[in-house]
mmCIF file of C-alpha atoms and ligand atoms in Angstrom:
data_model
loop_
_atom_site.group_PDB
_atom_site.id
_atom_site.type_symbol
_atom_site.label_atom_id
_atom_site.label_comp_id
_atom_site.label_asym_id
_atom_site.label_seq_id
_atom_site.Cartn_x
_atom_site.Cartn_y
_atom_site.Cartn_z
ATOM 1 C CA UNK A 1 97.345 102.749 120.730
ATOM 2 C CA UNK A 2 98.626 105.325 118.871
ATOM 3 C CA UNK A 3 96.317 107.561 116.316
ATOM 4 C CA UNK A 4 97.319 110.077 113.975
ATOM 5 C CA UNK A 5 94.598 112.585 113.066
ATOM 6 C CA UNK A 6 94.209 115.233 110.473
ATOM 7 C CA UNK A 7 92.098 118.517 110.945
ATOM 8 C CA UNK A 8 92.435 118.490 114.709
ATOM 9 C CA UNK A 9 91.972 121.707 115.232
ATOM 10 C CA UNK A 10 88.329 122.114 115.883
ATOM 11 C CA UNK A 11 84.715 120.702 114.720
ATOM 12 C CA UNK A 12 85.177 116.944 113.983
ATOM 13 C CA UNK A 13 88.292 116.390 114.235
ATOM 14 C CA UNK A 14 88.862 117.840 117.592
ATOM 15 C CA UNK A 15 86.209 115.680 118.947
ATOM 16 C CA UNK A 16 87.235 112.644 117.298
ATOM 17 C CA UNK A 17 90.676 113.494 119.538
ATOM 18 C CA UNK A 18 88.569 114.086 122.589
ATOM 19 C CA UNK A 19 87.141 110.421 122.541
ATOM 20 C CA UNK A 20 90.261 108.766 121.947
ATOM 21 C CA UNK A 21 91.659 111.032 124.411
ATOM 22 C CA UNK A 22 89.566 110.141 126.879
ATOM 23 C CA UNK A 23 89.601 106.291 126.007
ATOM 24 C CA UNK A 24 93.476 106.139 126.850
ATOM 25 C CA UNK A 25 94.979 106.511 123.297
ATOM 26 C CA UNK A 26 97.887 108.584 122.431
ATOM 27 C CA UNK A 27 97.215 111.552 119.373
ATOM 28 C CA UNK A 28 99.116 112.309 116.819
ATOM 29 C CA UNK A 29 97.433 115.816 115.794
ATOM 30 C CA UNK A 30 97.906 117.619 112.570
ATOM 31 C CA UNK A 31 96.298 120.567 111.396
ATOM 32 C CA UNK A 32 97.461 124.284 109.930
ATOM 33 C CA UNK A 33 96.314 126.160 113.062
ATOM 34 C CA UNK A 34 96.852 125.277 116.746
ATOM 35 C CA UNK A 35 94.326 126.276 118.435
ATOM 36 C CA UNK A 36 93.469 127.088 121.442
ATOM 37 C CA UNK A 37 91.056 124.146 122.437
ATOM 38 C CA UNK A 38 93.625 121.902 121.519
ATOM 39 C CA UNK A 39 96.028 123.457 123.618
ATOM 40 C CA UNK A 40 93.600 123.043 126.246
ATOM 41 C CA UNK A 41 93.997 119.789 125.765
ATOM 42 C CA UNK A 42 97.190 118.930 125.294
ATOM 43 C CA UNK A 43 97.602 120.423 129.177
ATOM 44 C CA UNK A 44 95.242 117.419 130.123
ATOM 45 C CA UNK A 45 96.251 114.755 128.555
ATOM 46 C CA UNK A 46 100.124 116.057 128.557
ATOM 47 C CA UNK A 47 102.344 112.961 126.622
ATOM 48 C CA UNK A 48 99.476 111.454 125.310
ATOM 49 C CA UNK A 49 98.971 114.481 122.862
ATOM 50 C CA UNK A 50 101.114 115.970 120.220
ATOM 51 C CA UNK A 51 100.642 118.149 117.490
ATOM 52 C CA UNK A 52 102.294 119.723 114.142
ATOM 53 C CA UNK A 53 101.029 122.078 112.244
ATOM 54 C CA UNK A 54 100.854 121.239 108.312
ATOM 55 C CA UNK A 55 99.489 121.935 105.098
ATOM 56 C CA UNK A 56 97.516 118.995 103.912
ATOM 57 C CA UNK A 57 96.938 120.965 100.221
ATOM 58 C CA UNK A 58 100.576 119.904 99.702
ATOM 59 C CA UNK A 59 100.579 115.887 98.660
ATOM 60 C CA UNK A 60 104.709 116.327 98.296
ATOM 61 C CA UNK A 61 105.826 116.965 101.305
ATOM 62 C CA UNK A 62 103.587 114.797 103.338
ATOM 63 C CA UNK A 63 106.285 112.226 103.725
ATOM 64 C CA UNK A 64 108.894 114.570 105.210
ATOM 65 C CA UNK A 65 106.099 116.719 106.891
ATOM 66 C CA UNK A 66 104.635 114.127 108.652
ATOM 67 C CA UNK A 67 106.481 110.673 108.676
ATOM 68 C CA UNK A 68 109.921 112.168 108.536
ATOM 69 C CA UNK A 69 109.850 114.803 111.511
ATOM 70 C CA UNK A 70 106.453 113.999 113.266
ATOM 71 C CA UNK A 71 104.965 110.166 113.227
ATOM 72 C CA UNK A 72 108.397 108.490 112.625
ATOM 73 C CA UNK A 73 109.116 104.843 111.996
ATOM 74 C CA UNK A 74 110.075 105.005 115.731
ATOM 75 C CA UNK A 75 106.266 105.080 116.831
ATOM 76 C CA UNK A 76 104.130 102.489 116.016
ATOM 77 C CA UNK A 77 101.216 103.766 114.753
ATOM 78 C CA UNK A 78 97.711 102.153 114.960
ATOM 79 C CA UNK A 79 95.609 104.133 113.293
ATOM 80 C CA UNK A 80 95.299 106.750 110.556
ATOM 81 C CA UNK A 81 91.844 108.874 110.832
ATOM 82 C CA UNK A 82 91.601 111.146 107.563
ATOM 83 C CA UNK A 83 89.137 113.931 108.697
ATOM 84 C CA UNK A 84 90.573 117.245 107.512
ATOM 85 C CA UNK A 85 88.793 118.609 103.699
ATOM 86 C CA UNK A 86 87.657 121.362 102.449
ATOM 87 C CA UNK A 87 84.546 122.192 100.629
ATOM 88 C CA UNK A 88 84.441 123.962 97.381
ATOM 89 C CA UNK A 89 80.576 125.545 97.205
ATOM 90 C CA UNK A 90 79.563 126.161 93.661
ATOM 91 C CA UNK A 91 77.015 124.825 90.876
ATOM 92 C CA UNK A 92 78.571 123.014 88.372
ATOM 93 C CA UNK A 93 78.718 125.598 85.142
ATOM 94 C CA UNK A 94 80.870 127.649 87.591
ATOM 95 C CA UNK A 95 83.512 124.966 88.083
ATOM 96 C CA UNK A 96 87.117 126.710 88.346
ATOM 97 C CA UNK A 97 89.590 123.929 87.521
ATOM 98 C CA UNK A 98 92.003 125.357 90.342
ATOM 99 C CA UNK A 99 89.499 125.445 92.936
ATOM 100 C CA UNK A 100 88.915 122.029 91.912
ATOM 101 C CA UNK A 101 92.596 121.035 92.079
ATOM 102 C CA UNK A 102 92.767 122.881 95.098
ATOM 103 C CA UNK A 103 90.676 120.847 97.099
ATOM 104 C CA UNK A 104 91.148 117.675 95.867
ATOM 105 C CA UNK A 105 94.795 118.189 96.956
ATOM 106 C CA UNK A 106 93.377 118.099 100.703
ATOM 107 C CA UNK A 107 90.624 116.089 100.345
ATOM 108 C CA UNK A 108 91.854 112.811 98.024
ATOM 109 C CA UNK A 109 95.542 113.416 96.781
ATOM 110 C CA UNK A 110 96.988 113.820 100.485
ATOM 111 C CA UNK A 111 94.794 111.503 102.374
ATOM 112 C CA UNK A 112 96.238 108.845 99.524
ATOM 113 C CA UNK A 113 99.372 109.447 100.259
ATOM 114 C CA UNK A 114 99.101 110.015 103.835
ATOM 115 C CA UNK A 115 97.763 106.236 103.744
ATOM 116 C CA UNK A 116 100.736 105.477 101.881
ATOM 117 C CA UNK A 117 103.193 106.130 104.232
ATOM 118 C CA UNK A 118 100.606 104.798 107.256
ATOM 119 C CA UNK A 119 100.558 101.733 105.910
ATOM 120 C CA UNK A 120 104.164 101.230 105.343
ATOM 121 C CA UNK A 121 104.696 102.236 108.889
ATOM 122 C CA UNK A 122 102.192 99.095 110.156
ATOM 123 C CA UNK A 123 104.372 97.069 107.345
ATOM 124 C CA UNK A 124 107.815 97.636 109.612
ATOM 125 C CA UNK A 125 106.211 97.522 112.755
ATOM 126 C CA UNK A 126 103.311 94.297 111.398
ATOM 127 C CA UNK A 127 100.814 96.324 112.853
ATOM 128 C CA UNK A 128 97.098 94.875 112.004
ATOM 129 C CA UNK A 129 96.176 98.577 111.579
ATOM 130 C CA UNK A 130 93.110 100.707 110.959
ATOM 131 C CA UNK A 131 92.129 103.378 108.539
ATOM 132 C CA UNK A 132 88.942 105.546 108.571
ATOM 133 C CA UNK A 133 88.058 108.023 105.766
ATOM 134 C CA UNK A 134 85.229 111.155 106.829
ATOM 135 C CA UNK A 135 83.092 111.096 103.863
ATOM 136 C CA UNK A 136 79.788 113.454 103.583
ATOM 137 C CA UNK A 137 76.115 112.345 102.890
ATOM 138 C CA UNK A 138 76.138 114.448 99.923
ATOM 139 C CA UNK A 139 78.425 111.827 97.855
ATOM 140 C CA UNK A 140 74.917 109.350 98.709
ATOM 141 C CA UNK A 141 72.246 112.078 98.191
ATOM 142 C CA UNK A 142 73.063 114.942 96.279
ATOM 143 C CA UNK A 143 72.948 118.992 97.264
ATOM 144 C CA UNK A 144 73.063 121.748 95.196
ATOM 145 C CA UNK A 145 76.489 123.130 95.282
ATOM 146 C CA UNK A 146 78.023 120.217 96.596
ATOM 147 C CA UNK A 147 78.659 118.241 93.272
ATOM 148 C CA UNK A 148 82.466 119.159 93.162
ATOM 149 C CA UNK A 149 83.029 118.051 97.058
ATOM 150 C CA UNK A 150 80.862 115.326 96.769
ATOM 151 C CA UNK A 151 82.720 113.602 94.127
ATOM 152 C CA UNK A 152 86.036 114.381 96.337
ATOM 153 C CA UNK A 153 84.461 111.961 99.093
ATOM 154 C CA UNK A 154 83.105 109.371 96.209
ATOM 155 C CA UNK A 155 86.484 109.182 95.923
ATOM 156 C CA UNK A 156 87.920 108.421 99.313
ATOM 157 C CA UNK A 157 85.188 105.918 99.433
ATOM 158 C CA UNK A 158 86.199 104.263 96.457
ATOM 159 C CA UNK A 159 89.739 104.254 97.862
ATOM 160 C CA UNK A 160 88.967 102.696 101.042
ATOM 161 C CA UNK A 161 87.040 99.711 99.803
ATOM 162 C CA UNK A 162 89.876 99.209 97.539
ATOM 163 C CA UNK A 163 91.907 99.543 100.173
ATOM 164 C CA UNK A 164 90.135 96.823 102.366
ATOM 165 C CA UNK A 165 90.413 94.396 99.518
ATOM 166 C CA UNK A 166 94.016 94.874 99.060
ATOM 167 C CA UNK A 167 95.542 95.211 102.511
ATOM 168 C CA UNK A 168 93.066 92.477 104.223
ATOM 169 C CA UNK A 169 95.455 89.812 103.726
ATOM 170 C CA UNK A 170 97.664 91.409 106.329
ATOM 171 C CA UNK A 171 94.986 92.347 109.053
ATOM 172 C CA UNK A 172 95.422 96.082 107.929
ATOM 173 C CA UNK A 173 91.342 97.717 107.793
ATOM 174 C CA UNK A 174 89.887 100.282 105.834
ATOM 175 C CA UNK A 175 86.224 101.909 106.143
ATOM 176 C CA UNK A 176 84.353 105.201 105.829
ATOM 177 C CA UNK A 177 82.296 106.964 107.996
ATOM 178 C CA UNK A 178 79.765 109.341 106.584
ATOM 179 C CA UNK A 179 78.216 111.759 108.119
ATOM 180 C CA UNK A 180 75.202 113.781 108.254
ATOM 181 C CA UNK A 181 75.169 117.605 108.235
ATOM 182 C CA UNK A 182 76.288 118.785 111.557
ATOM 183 C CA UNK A 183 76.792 122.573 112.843
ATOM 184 C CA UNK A 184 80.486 123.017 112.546
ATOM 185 C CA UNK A 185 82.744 126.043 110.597
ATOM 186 C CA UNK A 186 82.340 124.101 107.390
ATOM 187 C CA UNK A 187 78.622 124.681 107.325
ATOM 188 C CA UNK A 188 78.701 127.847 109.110
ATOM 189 C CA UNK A 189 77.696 129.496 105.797
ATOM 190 C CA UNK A 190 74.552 128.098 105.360
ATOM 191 C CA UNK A 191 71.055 129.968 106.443
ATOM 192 C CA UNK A 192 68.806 128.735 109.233
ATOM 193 C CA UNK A 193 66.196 128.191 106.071
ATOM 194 C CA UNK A 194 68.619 125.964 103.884
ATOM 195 C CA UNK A 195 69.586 124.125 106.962
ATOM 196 C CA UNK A 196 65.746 122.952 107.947
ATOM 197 C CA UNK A 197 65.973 122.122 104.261
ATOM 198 C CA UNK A 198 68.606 119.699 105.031
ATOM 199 C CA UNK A 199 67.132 118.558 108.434
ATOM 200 C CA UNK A 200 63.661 117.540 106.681
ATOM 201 C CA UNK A 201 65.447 114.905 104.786
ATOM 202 C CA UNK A 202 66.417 113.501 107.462
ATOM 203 C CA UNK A 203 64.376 111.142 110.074
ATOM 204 C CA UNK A 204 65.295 112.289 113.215
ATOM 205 C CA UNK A 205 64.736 116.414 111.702
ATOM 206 C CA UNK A 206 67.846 117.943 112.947
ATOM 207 C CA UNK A 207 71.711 118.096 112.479
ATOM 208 C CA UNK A 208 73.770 114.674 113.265
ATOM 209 C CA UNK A 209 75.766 114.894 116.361
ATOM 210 C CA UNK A 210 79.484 115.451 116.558
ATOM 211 C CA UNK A 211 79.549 113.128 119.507
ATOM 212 C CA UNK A 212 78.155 110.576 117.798
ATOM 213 C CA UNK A 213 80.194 110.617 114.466
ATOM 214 C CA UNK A 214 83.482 110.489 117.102
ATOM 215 C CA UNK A 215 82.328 108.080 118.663
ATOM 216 C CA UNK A 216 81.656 105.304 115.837
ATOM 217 C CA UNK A 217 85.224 106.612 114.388
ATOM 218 C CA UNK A 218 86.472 105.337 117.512
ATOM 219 C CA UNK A 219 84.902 102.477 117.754
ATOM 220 C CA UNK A 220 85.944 101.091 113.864
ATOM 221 C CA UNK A 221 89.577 102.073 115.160
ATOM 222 C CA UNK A 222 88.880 99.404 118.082
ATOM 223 C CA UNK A 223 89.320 95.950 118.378
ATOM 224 C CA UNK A 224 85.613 95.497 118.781
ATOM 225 C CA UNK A 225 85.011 96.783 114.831
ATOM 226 C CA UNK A 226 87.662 93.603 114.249
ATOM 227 C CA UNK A 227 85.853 92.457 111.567
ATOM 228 C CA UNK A 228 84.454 95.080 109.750
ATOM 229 C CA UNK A 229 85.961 96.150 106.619
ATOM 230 C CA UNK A 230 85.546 97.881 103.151
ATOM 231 C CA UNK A 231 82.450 99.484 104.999
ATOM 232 C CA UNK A 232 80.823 102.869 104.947
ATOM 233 C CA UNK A 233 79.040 103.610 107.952
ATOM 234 C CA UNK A 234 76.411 106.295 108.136
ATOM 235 C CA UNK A 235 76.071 108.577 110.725
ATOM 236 C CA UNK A 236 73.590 111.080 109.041
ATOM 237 C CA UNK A 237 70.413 111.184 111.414
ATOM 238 C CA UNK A 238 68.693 108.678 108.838
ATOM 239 C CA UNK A 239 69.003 111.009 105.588
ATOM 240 C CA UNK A 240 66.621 109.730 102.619
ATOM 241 C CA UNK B 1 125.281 97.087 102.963
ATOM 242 C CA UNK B 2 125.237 93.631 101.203
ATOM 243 C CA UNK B 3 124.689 91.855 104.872
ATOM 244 C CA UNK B 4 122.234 94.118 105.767
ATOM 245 C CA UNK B 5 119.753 93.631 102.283
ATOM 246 C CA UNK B 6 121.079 89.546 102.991
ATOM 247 C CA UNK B 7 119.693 89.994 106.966
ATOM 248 C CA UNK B 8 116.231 91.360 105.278
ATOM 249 C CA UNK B 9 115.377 89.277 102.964
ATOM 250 C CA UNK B 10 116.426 85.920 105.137
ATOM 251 C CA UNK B 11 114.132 87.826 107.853
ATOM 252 C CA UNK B 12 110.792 87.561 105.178
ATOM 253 C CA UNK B 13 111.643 84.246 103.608
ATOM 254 C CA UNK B 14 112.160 82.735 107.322
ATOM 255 C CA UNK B 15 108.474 84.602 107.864
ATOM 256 C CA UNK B 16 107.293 82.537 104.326
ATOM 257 C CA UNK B 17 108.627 79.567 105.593
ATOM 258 C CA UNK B 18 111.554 79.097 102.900
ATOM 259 C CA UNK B 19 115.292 78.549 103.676
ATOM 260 C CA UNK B 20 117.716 80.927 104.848
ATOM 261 C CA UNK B 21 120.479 82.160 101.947
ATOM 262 C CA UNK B 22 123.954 82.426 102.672
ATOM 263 C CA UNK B 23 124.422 84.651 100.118
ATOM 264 C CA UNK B 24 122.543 86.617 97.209
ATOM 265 C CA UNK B 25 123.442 87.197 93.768
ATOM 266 C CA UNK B 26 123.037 90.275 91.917
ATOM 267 C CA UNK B 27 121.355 88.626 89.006
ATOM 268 C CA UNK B 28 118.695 87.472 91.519
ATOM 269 C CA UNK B 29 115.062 87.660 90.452
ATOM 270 C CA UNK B 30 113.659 89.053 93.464
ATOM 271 C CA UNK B 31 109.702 86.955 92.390
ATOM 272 C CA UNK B 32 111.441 84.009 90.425
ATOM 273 C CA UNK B 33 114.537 83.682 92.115
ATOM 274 C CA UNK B 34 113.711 84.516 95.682
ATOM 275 C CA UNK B 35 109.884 84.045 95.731
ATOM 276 C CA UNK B 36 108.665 86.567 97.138
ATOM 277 C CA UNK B 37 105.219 88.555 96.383
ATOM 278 C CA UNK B 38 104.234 92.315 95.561
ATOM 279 C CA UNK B 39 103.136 92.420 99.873
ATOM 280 C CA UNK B 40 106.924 90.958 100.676
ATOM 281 C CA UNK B 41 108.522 93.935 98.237
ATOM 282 C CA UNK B 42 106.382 96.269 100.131
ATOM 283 C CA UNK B 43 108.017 94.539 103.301
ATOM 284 C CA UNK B 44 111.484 94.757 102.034
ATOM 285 C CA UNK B 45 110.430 98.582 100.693
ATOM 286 C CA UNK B 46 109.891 99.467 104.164
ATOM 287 C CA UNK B 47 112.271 97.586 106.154
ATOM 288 C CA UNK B 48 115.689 98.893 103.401
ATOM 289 C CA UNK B 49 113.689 102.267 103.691
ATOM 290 C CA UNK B 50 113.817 102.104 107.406
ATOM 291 C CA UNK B 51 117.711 101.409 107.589
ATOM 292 C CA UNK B 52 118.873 103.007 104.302
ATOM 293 C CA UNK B 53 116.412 106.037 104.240
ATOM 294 C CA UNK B 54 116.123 105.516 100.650
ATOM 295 C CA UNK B 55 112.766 104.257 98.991
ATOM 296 C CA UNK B 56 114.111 101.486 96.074
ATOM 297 C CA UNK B 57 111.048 101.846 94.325
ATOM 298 C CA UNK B 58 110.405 105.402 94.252
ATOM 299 C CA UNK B 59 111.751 105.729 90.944
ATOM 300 C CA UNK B 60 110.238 102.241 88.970
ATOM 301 C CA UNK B 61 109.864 98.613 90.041
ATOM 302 C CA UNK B 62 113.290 96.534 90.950
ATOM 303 C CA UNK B 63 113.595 93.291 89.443
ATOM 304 C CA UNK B 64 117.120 92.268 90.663
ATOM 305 C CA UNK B 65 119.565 92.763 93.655
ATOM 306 C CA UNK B 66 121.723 94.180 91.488
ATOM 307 C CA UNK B 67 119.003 96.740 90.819
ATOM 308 C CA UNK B 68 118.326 97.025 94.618
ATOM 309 C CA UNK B 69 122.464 97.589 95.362
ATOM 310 C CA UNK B 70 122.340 100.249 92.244
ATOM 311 C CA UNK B 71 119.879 102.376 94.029
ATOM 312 C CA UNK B 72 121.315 102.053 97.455
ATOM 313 C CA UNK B 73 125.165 103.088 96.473
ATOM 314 C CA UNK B 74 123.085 106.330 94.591
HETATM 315 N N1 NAP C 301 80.181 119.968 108.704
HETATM 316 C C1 NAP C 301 79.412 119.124 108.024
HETATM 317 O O1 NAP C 301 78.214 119.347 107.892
HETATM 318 C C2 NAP C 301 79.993 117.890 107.413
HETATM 319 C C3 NAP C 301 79.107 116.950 106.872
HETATM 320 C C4 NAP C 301 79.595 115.758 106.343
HETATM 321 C C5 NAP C 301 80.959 115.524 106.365
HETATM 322 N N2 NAP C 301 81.816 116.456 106.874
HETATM 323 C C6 NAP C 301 83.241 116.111 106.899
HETATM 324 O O2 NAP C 301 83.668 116.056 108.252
HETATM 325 C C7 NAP C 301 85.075 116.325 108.305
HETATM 326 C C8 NAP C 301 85.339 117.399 109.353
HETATM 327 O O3 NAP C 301 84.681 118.578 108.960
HETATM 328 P P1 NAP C 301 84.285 119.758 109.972
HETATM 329 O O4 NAP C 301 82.840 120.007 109.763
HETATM 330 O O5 NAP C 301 84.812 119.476 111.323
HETATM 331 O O6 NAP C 301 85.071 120.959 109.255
HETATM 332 P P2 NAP C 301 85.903 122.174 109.841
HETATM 333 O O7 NAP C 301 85.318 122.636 111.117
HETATM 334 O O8 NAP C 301 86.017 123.128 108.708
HETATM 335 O O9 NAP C 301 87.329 121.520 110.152
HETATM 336 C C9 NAP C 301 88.196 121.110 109.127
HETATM 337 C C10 NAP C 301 89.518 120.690 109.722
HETATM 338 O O10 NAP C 301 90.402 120.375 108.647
HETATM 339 C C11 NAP C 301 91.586 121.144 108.768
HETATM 340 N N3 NAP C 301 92.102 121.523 107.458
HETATM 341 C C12 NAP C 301 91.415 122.080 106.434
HETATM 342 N N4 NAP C 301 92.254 122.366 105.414
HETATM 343 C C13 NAP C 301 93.502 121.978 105.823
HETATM 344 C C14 NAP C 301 94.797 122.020 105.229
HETATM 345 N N5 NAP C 301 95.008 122.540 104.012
HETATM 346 N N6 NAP C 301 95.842 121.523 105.927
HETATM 347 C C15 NAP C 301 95.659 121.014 107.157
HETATM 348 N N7 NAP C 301 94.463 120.951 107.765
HETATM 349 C C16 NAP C 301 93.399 121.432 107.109
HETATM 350 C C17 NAP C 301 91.174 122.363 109.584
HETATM 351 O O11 NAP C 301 92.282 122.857 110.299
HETATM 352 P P3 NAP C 301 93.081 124.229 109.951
HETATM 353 O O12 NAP C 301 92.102 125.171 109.349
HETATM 354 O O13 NAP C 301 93.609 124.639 111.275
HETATM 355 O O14 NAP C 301 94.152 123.820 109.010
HETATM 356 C C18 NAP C 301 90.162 121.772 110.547
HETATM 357 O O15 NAP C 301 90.813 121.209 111.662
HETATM 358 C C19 NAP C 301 85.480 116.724 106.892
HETATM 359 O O16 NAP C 301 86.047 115.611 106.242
HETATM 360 C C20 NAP C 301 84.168 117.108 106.252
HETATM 361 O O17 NAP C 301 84.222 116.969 104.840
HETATM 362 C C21 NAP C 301 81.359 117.625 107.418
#
C-alpha cells in the first residue's frame, strides 16, 4: 500500500513511518526538514521510501507541491496520515490573530485540502481509501495555554467525522487518533513539574508512548480497522 | 476532446448501470439529462482533470457540456 505522511521528520511522524515501514508499505514522506533519521531510513528501506520537503503553512500550493510533482495521479495512493501541526502556546487574552492564522494554516486549512486532493486521487484510481487525522487530548480535556491549538484539532475532528459520513458510500474512511502527551520536540518546552501535572491526570501516571500511537495509526490504515469509521480513538494513557 | 469527455461519461453511466450515448449535446444537463450525482461529478472532476489537467469546477459548479467544453478550450 502506499501512504503519504506529513511531519515525517521526527517525533510522531517518523515513527508512524517506521511501522509502516517495517509492515511492508511504501512512504510517501513530507516534511520542511530532511533529517537525518529519515535518511537513515530511506537507506533501509531504499524504493519503499521517498520524501519532499514542503511547507504545509501554505494551503495554495499543496496541489502542485504535493500531487503535482510528488504523489501524482500515477501512484495509487492508500492512505493519507495528517500528523504534522504546530502548537501556538498562549492564554487566551494574549491571542495574536496571525499566530492564530498561522497555525491553523498547518494544522486545519492544509490538512483540508491535502484530503482534497487524496481523495480525488482514490476517486481515479476507486481506491476504498483511508484517512487518519492526529488530534491532541487537550481538544477533550482542556490545558492552560492550549485553548488556541486545541480548537485547531476540534476542528480536524469535526472534519473527519464529516468526512466519514460523506465519503462512506464509496468505501473511502476517515477517523482520528488522539493522543496523550508524549515526550517529543513539541512538548520539549514544558518543565519536569508541569509535565507530572499532566501525567497525574492520567491512569497509567506517565507520558503515552510513541510506539503505541504508531501503531493504532497503522492499524486504522489496515484492512483489519475495515469497519471503523467517523471514530476518534484515544491513545492518551487513560487521561480523565 | 469531445470523444474523450463522450469516453468518460459512457465509462460512469456503464458503472450506474444506464446506457451508453453515442453522442452528447452541449445543452446537456449533466443531473437531469445525464443522471448523474454530486459523487459521479467528483468522478468525472477527477478523471477530465487527470487527462485535461484542468479542474472544471475550480472556478463554480458546471451544469452543461457546453459549460464543461467552455472550460476545457480555456
Ligand atoms: N507531543 C505531544 O505531546 C502531542 C500530544 C498530542 C498530540 N500531538 C500531535 O501529534 C502530532 C505529531 O507531533 P510531534 O509531537 O511529533 O511534534 P514534532 O516533534 O514537533 O513534529 C512535528 C512534525 O510536523 C512537521 N511540521 C511542522 N510544521 C510544518 C510545516 N509548516 N510544514 C511541513 N511540516 C511541518 C515537522 O517537520 P519540519 O519541522 O521538518 O517541517 C515535524 O516533522 C501533531 O499533530 C501534534 O499536534 C502531540
Amino acid at each position: 500500500m502506499n501512504y503519504l505522511v506529513t511531519g515525517c521528520s521526527r517525533g510522531v511522524g517518523l515513527e508512524i513511518v517506521k511501522v509502516l515501514l517495517e509492515t511492508g508499505h511504501c512512504v510517501y514522506g513530507v516534511a520542511r526538514s530532511h533529517s537525518e533519521e529519515f535518511k537513515t531510513l530511506e537507506h533501509q528501506y531504499a524504493g519503499h521510501l521517498f520524501f519532499k520537503s514542503v511547507d504545509l503553512s501554505d494551503a495554495e500550493n499543496v496541489r502542485e507541491e504535493v500531487f503535482k510533482e510528488f504523489v501524482t495521479n500515477r501512484i495509487v495512493l492508500d492512505g493519507y496520515v495528517n500528523n504534522a501541526a504546530t502548537a501556538y502556546d498562549d492564554i487566551v487574552t494574549n491571542l495574536n490573530a496571525e499566530k492564530l492564522k498561522a497555525m491553523y494554516n498547518v494544522n486545519v486549512f492544509t490538512p483540508m485540502m491535502i484530503t482534497k486532493y487524496a481523495i480525488r486521487n482514490m476517486l481515479l484510481h476507486k481506491t476504498r481509501g483511508c484517512i487518519v487525522h492526529i488530534s491532541s487530548i487537550s481538544a477533550h480535556t482542556g490545558y492552560k495555554g492550549l485553548a488556541m491549538y486545541a480548537s485547531s484539532k476540534g476542528a480536524l475532528e469535526a472534519f473527519s467525522k464529516n468526512t466519514a459520513r460523506e465519503w462512506g458510500e464509496l468505501g473511502i474512511r476517515s477517523n482520528v487518533v488522539v493522543p496523550g502527551f508524549m515526550e517529543t520536540a513539541m512538548s520539549s518546552t514544558l518543565t519536569q513539574e508541569q509535565k507530572d501535572r499532566i501525567y497525574k491526570r492520567t491512569s497509567l501516571k506517565r507520558a503515552t508512548d510513541i510506539r503505541s500511537v504508531a501503531y493504532t495509526v497503522a492499524f486504522l490504515l489496515s484492512e483489519k480497522a475495515a469497519s471503523i469509521t467517523g471514530q476518534n480513538i484515544h491513545v492518551d494513557n487513560g487521561t480523565i | 476532446m469531445e470523444e474523450q469527455v463522450l469516453s468518460i461519461i459512457n465509462d460512469i453511466r456503464k458503472s450506474k448501470r444506464l446506457n451508453v450515448l453515442d453522442a452528447l449535446k452541449e445543452t446537456d444537463n449533466l443531473r437531469t439529462d445525464l443522471n448523474l450525482t454530486s459523487f459521479d461529478l467528483a468522478e468525472l472532476t477527477v478523471r477530465i482533470e487527470d487527462e485535461f489537467g484542468v479542474d472544471i469546477f475550480e472556478e463554480g459548479i458546471v451544469n452543461t457540456i457546453g459549460e464543461i467544453y467552455g472550460r476545457l478550450a480555456k
